[in-house]
Coordinates of C-alpha atoms in Angstrom, one line a residue:
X1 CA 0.0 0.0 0.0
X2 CA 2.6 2.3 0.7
X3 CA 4.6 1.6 -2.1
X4 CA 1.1 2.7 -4.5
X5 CA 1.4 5.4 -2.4
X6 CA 4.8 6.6 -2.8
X7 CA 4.4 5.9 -6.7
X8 CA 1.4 8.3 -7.0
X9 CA 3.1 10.5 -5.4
X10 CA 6.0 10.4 -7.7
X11 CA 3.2 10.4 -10.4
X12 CA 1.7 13.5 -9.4
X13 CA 5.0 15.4 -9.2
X14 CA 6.4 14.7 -12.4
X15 CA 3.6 16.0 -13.7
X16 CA 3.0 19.1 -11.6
X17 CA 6.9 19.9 -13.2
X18 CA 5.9 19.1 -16.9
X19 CA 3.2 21.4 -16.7
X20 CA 5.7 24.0 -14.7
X21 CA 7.7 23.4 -17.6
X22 CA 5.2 23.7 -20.3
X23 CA 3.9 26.8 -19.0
X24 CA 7.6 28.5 -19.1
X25 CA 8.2 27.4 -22.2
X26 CA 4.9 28.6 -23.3
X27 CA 4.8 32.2 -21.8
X28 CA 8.8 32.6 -22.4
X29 CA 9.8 35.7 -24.7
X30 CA 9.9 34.1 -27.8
X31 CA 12.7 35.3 -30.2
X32 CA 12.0 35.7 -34.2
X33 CA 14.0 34.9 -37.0
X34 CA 16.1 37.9 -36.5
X35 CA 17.2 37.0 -33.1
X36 CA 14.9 39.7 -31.0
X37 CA 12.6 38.7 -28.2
X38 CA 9.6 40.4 -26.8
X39 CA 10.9 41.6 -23.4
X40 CA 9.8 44.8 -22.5
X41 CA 12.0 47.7 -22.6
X42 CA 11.8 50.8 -20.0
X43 CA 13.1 54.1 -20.6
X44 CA 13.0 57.0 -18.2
X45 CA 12.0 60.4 -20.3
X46 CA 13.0 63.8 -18.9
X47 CA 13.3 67.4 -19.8
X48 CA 9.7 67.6 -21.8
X49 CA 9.6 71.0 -22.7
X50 CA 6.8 71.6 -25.6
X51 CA 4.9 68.9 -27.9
X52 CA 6.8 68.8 -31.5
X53 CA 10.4 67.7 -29.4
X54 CA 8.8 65.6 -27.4
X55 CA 6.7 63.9 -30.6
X56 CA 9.7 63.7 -32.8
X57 CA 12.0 61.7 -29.9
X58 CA 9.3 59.4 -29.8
X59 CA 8.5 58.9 -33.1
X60 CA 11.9 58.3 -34.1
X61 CA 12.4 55.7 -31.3
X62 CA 9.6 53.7 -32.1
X63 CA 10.3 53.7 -36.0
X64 CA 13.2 51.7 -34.7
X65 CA 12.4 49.9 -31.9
X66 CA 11.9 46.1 -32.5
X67 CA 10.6 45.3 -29.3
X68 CA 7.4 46.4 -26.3
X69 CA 8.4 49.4 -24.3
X70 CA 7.1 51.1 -21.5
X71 CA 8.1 54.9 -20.7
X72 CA 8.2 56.5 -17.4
X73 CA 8.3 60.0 -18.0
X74 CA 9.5 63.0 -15.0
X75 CA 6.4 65.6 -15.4
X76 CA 5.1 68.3 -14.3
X77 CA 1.1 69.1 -14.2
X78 CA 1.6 70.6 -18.0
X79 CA 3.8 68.2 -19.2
X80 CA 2.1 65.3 -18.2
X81 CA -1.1 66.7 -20.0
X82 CA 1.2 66.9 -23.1
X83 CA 2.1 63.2 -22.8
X84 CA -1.1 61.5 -21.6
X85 CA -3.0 63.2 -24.6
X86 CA -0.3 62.9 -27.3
X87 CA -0.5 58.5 -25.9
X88 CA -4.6 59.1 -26.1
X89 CA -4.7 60.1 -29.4
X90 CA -1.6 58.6 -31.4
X91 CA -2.6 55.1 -31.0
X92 CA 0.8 53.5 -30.9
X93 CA 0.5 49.9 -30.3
X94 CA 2.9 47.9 -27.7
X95 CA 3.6 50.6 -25.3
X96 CA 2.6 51.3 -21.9
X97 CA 3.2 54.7 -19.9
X98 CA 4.0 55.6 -16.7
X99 CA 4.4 59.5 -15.0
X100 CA 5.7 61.2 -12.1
X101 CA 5.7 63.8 -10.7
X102 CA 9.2 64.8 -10.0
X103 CA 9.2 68.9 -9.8
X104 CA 10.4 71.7 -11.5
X105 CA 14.1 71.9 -10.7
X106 CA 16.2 70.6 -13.7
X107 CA 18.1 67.3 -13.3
X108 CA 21.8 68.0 -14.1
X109 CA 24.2 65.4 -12.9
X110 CA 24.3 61.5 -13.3
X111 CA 22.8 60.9 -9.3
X112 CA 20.1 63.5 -10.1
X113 CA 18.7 61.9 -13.0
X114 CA 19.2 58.8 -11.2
X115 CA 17.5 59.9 -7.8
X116 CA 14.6 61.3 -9.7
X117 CA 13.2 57.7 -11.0
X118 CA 14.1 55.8 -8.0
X119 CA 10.4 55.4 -6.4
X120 CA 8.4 52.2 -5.2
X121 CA 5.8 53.0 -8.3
X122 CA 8.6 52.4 -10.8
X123 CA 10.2 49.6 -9.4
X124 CA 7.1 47.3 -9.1
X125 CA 7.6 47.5 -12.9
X126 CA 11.4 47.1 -13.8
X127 CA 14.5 47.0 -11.6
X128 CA 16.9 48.0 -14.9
X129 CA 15.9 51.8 -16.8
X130 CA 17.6 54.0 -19.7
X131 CA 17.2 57.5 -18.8
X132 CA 17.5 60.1 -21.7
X133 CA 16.4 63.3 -22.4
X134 CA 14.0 64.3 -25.3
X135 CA 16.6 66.2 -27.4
X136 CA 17.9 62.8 -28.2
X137 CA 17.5 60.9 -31.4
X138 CA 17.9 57.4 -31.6
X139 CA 19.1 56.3 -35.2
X140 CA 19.3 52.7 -33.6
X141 CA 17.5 50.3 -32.2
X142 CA 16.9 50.6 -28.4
X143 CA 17.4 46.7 -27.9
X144 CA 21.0 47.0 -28.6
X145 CA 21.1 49.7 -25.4
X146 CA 19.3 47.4 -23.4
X147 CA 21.2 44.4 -24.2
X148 CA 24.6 46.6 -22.8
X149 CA 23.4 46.0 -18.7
X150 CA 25.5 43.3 -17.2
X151 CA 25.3 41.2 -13.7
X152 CA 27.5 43.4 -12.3
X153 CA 26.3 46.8 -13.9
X154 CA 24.9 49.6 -11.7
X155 CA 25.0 52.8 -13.2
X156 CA 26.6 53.5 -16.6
X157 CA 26.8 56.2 -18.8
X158 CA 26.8 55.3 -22.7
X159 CA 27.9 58.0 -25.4
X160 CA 28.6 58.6 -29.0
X161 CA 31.9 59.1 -30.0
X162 CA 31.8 61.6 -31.9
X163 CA 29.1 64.1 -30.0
X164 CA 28.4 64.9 -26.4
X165 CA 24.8 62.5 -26.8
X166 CA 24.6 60.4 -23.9
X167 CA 22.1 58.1 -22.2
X168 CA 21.9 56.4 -18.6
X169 CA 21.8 52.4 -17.7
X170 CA 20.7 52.3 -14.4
X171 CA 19.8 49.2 -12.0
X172 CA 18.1 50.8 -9.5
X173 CA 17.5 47.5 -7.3
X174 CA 21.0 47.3 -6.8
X175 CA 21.5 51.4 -6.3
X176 CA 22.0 52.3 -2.8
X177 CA 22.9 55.7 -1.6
X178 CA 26.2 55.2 -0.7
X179 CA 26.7 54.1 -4.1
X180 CA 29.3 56.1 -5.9
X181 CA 27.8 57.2 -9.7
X182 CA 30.2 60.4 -9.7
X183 CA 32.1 58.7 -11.8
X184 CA 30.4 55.7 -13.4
X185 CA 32.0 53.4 -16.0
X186 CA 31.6 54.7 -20.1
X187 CA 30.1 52.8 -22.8
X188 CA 30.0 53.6 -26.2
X189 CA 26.8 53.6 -28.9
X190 CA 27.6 55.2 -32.2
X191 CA 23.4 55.4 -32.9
X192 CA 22.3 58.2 -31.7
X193 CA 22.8 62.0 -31.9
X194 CA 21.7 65.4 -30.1
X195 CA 19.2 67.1 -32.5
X196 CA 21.7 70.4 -32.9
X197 CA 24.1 67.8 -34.3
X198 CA 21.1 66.1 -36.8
X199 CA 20.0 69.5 -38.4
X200 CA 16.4 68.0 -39.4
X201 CA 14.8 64.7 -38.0
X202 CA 11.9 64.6 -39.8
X203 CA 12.9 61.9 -42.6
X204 CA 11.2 58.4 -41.4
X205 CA 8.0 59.3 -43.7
X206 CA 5.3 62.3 -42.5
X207 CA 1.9 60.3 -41.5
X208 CA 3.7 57.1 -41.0
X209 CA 2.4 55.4 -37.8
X210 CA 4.6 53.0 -35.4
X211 CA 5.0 49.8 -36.7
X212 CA 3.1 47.0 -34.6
X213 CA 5.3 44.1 -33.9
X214 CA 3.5 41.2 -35.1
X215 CA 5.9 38.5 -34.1
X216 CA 4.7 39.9 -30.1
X217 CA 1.1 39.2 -30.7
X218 CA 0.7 39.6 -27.1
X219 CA 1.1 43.2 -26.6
X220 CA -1.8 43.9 -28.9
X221 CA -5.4 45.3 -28.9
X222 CA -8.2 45.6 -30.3
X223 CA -11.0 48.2 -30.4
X224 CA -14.7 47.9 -30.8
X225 CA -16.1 50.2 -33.8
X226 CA -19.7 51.3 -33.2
X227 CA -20.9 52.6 -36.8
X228 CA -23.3 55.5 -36.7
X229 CA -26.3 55.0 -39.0
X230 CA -26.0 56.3 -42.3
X231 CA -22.1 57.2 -42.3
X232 CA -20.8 54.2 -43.3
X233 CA -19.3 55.9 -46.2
X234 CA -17.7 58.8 -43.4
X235 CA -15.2 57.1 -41.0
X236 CA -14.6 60.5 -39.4
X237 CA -17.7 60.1 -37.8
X238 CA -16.4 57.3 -35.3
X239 CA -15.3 60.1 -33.7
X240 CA -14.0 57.3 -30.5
X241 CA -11.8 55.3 -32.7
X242 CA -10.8 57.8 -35.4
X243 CA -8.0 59.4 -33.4
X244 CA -5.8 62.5 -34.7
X245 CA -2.9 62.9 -32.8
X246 CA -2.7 65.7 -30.7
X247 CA 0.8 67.6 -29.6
X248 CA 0.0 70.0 -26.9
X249 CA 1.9 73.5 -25.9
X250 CA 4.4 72.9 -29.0
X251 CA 5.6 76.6 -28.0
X252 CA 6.5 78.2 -24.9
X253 CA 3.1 79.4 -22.7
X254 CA 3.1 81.5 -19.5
X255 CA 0.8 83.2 -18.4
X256 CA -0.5 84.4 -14.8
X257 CA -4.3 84.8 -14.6
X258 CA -6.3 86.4 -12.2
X259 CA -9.4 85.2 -10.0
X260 CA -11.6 86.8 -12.9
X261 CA -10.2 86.6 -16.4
X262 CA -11.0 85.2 -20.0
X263 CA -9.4 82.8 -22.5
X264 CA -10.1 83.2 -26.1
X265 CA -10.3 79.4 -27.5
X266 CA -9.6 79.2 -31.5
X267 CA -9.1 76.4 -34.0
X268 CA -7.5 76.8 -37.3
X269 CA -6.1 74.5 -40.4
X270 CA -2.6 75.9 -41.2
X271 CA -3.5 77.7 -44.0
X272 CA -5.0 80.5 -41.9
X273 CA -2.3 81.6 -39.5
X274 CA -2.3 85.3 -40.7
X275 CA -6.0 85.2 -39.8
X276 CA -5.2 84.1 -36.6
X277 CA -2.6 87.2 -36.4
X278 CA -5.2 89.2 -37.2
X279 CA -7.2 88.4 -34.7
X280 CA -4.8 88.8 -32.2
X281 CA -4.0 92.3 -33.1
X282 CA -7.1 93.6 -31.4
X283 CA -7.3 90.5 -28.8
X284 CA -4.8 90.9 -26.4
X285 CA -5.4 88.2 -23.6
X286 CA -4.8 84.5 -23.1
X287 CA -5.6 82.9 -26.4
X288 CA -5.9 78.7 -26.7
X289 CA -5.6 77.9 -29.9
X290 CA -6.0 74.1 -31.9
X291 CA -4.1 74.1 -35.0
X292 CA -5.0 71.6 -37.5
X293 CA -1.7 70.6 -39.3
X294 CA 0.6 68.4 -41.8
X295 CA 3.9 67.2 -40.1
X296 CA 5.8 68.5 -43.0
X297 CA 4.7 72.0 -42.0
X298 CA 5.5 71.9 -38.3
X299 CA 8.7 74.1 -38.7
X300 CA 6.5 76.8 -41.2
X301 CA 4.1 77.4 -39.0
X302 CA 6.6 78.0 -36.3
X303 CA 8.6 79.3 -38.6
X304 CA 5.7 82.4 -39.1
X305 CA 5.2 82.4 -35.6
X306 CA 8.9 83.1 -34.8
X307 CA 8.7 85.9 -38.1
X308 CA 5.5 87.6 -36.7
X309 CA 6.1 91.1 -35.1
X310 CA 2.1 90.3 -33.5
X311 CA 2.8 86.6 -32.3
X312 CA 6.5 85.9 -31.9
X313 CA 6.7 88.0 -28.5
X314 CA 3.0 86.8 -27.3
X315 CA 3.7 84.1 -24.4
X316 CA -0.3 83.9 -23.6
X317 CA -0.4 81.9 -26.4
X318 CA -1.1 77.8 -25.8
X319 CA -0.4 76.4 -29.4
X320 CA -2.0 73.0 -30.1
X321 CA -1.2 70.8 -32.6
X322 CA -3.6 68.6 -34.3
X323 CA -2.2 66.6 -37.1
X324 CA -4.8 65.8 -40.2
X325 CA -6.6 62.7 -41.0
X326 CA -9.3 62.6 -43.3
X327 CA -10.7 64.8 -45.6
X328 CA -13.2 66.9 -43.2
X329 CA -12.4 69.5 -40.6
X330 CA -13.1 68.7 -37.1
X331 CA -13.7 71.4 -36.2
X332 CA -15.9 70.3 -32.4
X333 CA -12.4 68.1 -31.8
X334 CA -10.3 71.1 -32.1
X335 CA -12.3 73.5 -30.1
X336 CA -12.3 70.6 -27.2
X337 CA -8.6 70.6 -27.6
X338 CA -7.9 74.0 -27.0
X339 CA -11.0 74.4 -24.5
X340 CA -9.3 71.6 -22.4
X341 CA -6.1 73.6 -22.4
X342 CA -7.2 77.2 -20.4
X343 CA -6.0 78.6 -17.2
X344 CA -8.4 81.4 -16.7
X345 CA -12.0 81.3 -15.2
X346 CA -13.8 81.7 -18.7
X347 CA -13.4 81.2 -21.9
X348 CA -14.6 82.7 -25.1
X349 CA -14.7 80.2 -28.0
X350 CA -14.8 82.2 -31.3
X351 CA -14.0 80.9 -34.8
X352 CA -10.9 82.5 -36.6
X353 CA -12.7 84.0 -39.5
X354 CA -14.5 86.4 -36.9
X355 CA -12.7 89.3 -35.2
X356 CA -13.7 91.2 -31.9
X357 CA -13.8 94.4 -31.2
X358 CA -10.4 96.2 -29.9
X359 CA -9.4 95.5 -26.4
X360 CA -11.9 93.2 -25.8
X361 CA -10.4 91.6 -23.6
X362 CA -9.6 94.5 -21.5
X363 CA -13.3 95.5 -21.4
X364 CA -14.7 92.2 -20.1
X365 CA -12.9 90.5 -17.4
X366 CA -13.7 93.7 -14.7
X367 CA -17.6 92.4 -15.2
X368 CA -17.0 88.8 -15.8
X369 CA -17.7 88.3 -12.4
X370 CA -20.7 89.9 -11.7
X371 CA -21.6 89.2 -15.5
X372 CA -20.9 85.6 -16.7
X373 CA -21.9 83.4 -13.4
X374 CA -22.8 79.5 -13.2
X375 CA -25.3 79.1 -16.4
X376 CA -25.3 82.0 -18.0
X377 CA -23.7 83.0 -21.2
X378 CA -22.9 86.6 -22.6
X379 CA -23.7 86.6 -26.0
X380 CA -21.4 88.6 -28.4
X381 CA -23.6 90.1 -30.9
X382 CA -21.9 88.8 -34.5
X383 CA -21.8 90.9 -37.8
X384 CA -20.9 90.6 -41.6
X385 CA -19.4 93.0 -44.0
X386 CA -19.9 93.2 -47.3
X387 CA -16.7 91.9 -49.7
X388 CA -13.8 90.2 -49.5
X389 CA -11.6 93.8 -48.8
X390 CA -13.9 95.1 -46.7
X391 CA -12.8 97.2 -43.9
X392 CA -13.6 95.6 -40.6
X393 CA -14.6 97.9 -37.5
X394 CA -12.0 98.4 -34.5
X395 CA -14.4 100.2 -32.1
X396 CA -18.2 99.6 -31.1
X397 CA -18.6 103.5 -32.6
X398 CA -17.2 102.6 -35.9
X399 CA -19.5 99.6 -36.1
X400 CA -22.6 101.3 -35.5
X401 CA -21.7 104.3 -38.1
X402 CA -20.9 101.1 -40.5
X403 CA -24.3 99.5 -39.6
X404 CA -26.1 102.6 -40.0
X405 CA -24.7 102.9 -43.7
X406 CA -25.2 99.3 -44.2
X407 CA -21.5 98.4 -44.7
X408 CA -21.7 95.6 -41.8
X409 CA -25.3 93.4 -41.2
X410 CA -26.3 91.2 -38.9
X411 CA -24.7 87.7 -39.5
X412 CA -26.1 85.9 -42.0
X413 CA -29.9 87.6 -42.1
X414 CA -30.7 85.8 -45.6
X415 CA -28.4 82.4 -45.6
X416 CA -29.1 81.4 -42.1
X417 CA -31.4 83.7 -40.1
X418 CA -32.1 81.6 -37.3
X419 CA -28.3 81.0 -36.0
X420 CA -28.7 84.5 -34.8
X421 CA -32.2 86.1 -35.2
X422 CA -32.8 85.2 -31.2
X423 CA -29.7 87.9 -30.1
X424 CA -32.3 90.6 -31.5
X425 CA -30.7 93.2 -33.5
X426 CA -33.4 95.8 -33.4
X427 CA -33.1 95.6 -29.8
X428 CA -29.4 96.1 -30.5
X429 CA -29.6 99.3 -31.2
X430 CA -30.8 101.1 -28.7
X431 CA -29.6 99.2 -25.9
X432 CA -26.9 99.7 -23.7
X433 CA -27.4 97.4 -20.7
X434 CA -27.3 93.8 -21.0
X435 CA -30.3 91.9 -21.9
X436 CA -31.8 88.3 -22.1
X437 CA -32.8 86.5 -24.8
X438 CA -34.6 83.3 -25.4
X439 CA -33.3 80.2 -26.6
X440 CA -34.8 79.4 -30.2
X441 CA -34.4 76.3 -32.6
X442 CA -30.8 76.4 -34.4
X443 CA -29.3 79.5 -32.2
X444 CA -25.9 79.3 -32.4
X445 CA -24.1 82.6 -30.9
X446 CA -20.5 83.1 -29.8
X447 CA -20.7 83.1 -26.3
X448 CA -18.3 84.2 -22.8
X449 CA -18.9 81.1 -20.6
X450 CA -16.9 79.8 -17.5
X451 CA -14.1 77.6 -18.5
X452 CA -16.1 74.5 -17.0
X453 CA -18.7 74.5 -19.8
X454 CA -19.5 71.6 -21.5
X455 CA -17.0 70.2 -24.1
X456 CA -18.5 70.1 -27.5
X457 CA -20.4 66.8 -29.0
X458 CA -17.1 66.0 -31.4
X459 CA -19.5 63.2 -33.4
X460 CA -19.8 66.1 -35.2
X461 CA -17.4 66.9 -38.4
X462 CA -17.2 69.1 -41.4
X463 CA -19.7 71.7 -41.7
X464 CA -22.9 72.0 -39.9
X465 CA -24.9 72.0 -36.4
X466 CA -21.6 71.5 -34.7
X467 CA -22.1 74.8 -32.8
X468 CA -26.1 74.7 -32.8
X469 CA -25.7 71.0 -31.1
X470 CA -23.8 73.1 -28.1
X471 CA -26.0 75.7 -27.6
X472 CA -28.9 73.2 -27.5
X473 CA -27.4 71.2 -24.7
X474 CA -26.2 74.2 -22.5
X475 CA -30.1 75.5 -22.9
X476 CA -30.9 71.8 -22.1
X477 CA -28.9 72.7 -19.1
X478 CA -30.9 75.8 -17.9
X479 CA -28.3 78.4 -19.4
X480 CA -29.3 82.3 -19.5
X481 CA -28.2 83.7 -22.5
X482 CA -27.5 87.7 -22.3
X483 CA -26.5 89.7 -24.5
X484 CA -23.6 92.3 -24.0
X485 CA -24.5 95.4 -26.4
X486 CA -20.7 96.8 -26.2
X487 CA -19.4 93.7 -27.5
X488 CA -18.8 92.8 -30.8
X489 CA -17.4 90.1 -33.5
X490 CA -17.4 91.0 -37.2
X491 CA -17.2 88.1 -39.9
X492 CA -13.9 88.3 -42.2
X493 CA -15.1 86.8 -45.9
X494 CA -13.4 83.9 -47.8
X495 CA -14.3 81.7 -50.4
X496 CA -15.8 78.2 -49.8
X497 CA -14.7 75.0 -48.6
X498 CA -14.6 71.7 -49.2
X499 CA -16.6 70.7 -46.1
X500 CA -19.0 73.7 -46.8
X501 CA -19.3 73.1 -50.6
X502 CA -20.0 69.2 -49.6
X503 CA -22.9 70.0 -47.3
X504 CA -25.5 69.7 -50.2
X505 CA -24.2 66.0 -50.8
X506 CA -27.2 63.5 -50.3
X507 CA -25.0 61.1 -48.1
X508 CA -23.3 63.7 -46.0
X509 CA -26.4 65.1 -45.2
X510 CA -28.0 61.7 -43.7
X511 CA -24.9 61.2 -41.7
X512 CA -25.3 64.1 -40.1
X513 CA -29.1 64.3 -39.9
X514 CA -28.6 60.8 -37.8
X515 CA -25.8 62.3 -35.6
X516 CA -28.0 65.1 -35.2
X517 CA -30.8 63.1 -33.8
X518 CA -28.5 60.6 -31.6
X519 CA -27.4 63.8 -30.2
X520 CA -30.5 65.3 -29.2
X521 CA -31.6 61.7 -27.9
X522 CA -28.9 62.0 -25.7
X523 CA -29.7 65.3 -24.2
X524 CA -33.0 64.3 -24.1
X525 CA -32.3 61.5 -21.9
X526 CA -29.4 63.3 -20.0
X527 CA -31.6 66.0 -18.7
X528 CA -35.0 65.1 -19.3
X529 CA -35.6 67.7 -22.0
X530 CA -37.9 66.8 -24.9
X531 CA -36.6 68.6 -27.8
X532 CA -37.8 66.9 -31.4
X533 CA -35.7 66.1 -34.0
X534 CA -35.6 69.3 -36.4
X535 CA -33.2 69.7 -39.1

């Protein structure tokens, strides 16, 4: 008997360790044909200073990279914005991110970079990191850095010999602080360079996403597409899987705001920048501004930036990047981009094509207070001239001497009356106080709101309702609209576009017809409104 017993025994263990075995072999970083496994690789980021560096580093890493990698970047509250929505909307496949929050006091020497990823958080992950900063370019792959840690390995500095480019190796388990890194041992990588010594680094292909490593099948995903009826010929109107990745502050922003003060929120396609300057000649506050552009004209449009004797010195400026996809203009996406991105108590979205008054700015925030409180919006009554070279008014004198000679009108009193009919023009007039208006079917006014508003329905793409479908929902939401009769926006002229022009295209108009009814089905249900579908 105890013999059987023994010999089960024996049985049962052998085969616990085959299936031990099995399951190692099974779940064991397989390598390809060309040698390379699937181990993930961590790299500590630092020094993120605006979104186009920090897009490029990446961009160029992962074009090389032939294996999973998860970053741990050193943020502050701004730059971690800039990372966790350039990972939200870029869609890269096989990396994971990781941020902390490490302060504002730059990381000089060896031990300081060191010190500043040596936390609990980051060690339940990985034990071995490459720290580098984003200025680097990797022309390399980064498996061939990782593969440089040895057993006995602690800290080591790797360089380029020909340039000052240099990256960490760091073991972090093994780190303790009496650990002497003053001087740590040099290795040598000839693949990578500092980008003052690459001149440009934008030759891997504009538009080309990271490659997904399908030999690590294991690091993938998948997403669930819901179609919207009726668009099944307009992808852009997935508008939760049809990402456009999104670079945040890609120039310098600094700006100190006060308890009462208002943001103008913009979005543009590149093509309009000396619109945009425009505008800013007679607005003079914050601005946050979405910029819809190519990769290949990054460095123009910073380029006119830099060349601008109205932007180039303008810090109050928070630049956001939006590259294109598609063939529409999303415009909803954009204005949630740069709504997202304000630092004042209000905001003031406004398209491009229409500039305010002079000094705006300067003659609402001592009423915004007292003015634009929880649900209610100040309406900005908006004009049209007549022309393409048609002088626009600077001063609320000059636009009612203009109106009076019927060189400016009421926007859009023949195409589209009801998008501004409710803001009551002959009331306009004669009034100098604020005063309420009601709400009416397919009112769509530029408003001042607080900077908490709700972010626009971004189903929404090309031209049409994506402005009325906001003003619905904040009436949904018991907003006062009032109209300030000192205020002003005048509409600047220009030819047609291609979402405009395709408007009238059977197709387009039943996509958005049904996004316009899911929409007010939404509200409907989200505040107990009963609005009928109108369209």
């Amino acid at each position: 008997m105890a013999k059987f017993f023994n010999r089960a025994v024996l049985i049962l263990v052998a085969c616990i360790l085959v299936f031990c075995l099995y399951a190692f072999l099974l779940h064991k970083p397989k390598p390809s044909g060309d040698g390379f496994h699937c181990d993930t690789i961590h790299i500590g980021v630092l020094h993120i200073t605006t979104g186009i560096p920090l897009f490029e580093f990446l961009k160029v890493l992962l074009h090389y990279r032939n294996s999973p990698i998860h970053f741990h970047f050193s943020v502050n509250a701004t730059s971690e914005r800039m990372v966790r929505t350039l990972f939200e909307t870029w869609g890269v496949p096989q990396v994971n991110i990781s941020t902390y929050h490490t302060g504002s006091k730059p990381a000089i020497s060896v031990r300081e970079r060191v010190e500043l990823f040596r936390r609990p958080t980051l060690l339940r992950h990985t034990s071995r990191l490459i720290i580098m900063d984003t200025d680097l370019r990797l022309t390399g792959d980064v498996d061939q850095l990782w593969n440089m840690f040895q057993e006995t390995l602690v800290v080591g500095v790797v360089k380029d010999n020909q340039t000052q480019a240099n990256v960490i190796l760091a073991d972090l388990e093994k780190l303790s602080t009496n650990t002497s890194i003053d001087e740590p041992p040099q290795l040598y990588w000839n693949y990578m360079r500092k980008v003052a010594d690459l001149g440009t680094t934008r030759d891997i292909g504009h538009g080309v996403p990271p490659r997904f490593l399908s030999r690590c099948q294991g690091f993938g995903y998948t997403t669930k597409i819901t179609e919207v009826l009726h668009c099944a010929k307009f992808p852009e109107s997935k508008s939760k899987t049809y990402k456009r990745t999104t670079l945040l502050m890609i120039r310098h922003f600094e700006y100190a705001p006060g308890s009462s003060d208002v943001t103008l929120v913009t979005h543009l396609s590149y093509d309009k920048l000396p619109v945009f300057e425009d505008m800013c000649r007679r607005w003079r506050g914050p601005v946050s501004v979405a910029l819809y552009i190519a990769e290949e004209n990054f460095s123009k449009a910073l380029d006119f930036i830099k060349r601008s004797s109205v932007l180039h010195r303008r810090h109050n400026i928070a630049y956001h990047a939006v590259i294109t996809r598609g063939r529409f203009y999303p415009a909803n996406l954009l204005r949630n981009v740069a709504l997202r991105n304000v630092v004042t108590s209000h905001v003031f979205p406004l398209d491009v094509d229409f500039m305010p008054n002079l000094r705006l700015h300067e003659l609402l925030v001592p009423d915004l207070l007292k003015l634009a409180t929880r649900r209610k919006a100040l309406v900005v009554p908006a004009f049209a001239v007549k022309g393409f070279d048609a002088t626009i008014p600077l001063i609320l004198f000059e636009l009612k001497v203009f109106w009076e000679e019927q060189l400016v009108t009421p926007f859009q009193p023949k195409e589209f009356a009801a998008g501004h009919q409710p803001t009551d023009y002959d009331r306009l007039r004669s009034d100098t106080e604020p005063y309420t208006v009601k709400w009416k079917r397919q009112y769509e006014p530029y408003i001042i709101v607080q900077s908490n508003v709700t972010e626009y329905d971004e189903r929404f793409f090309g031209y049409g309702h994506d402005r009325i479908s906001h003003i619905l929902e904040l009436n949904a939401q018991g907003y006062e609209f009032v109209v300030l009769p000192s205020t002003f926006v005048v509409h600047r002229n220009h030819s047609g576009t291609f979402d405009s022009n395709t408007f009238l295209n059977p197709d387009y108009q039943a996509c958005v017809k049904s996004i316009v009814a899911q929409h007010i089905a939404a509200v409907n249900v989200a505040y107990g409104t009963r609005y009928e579908f109108v369209f």
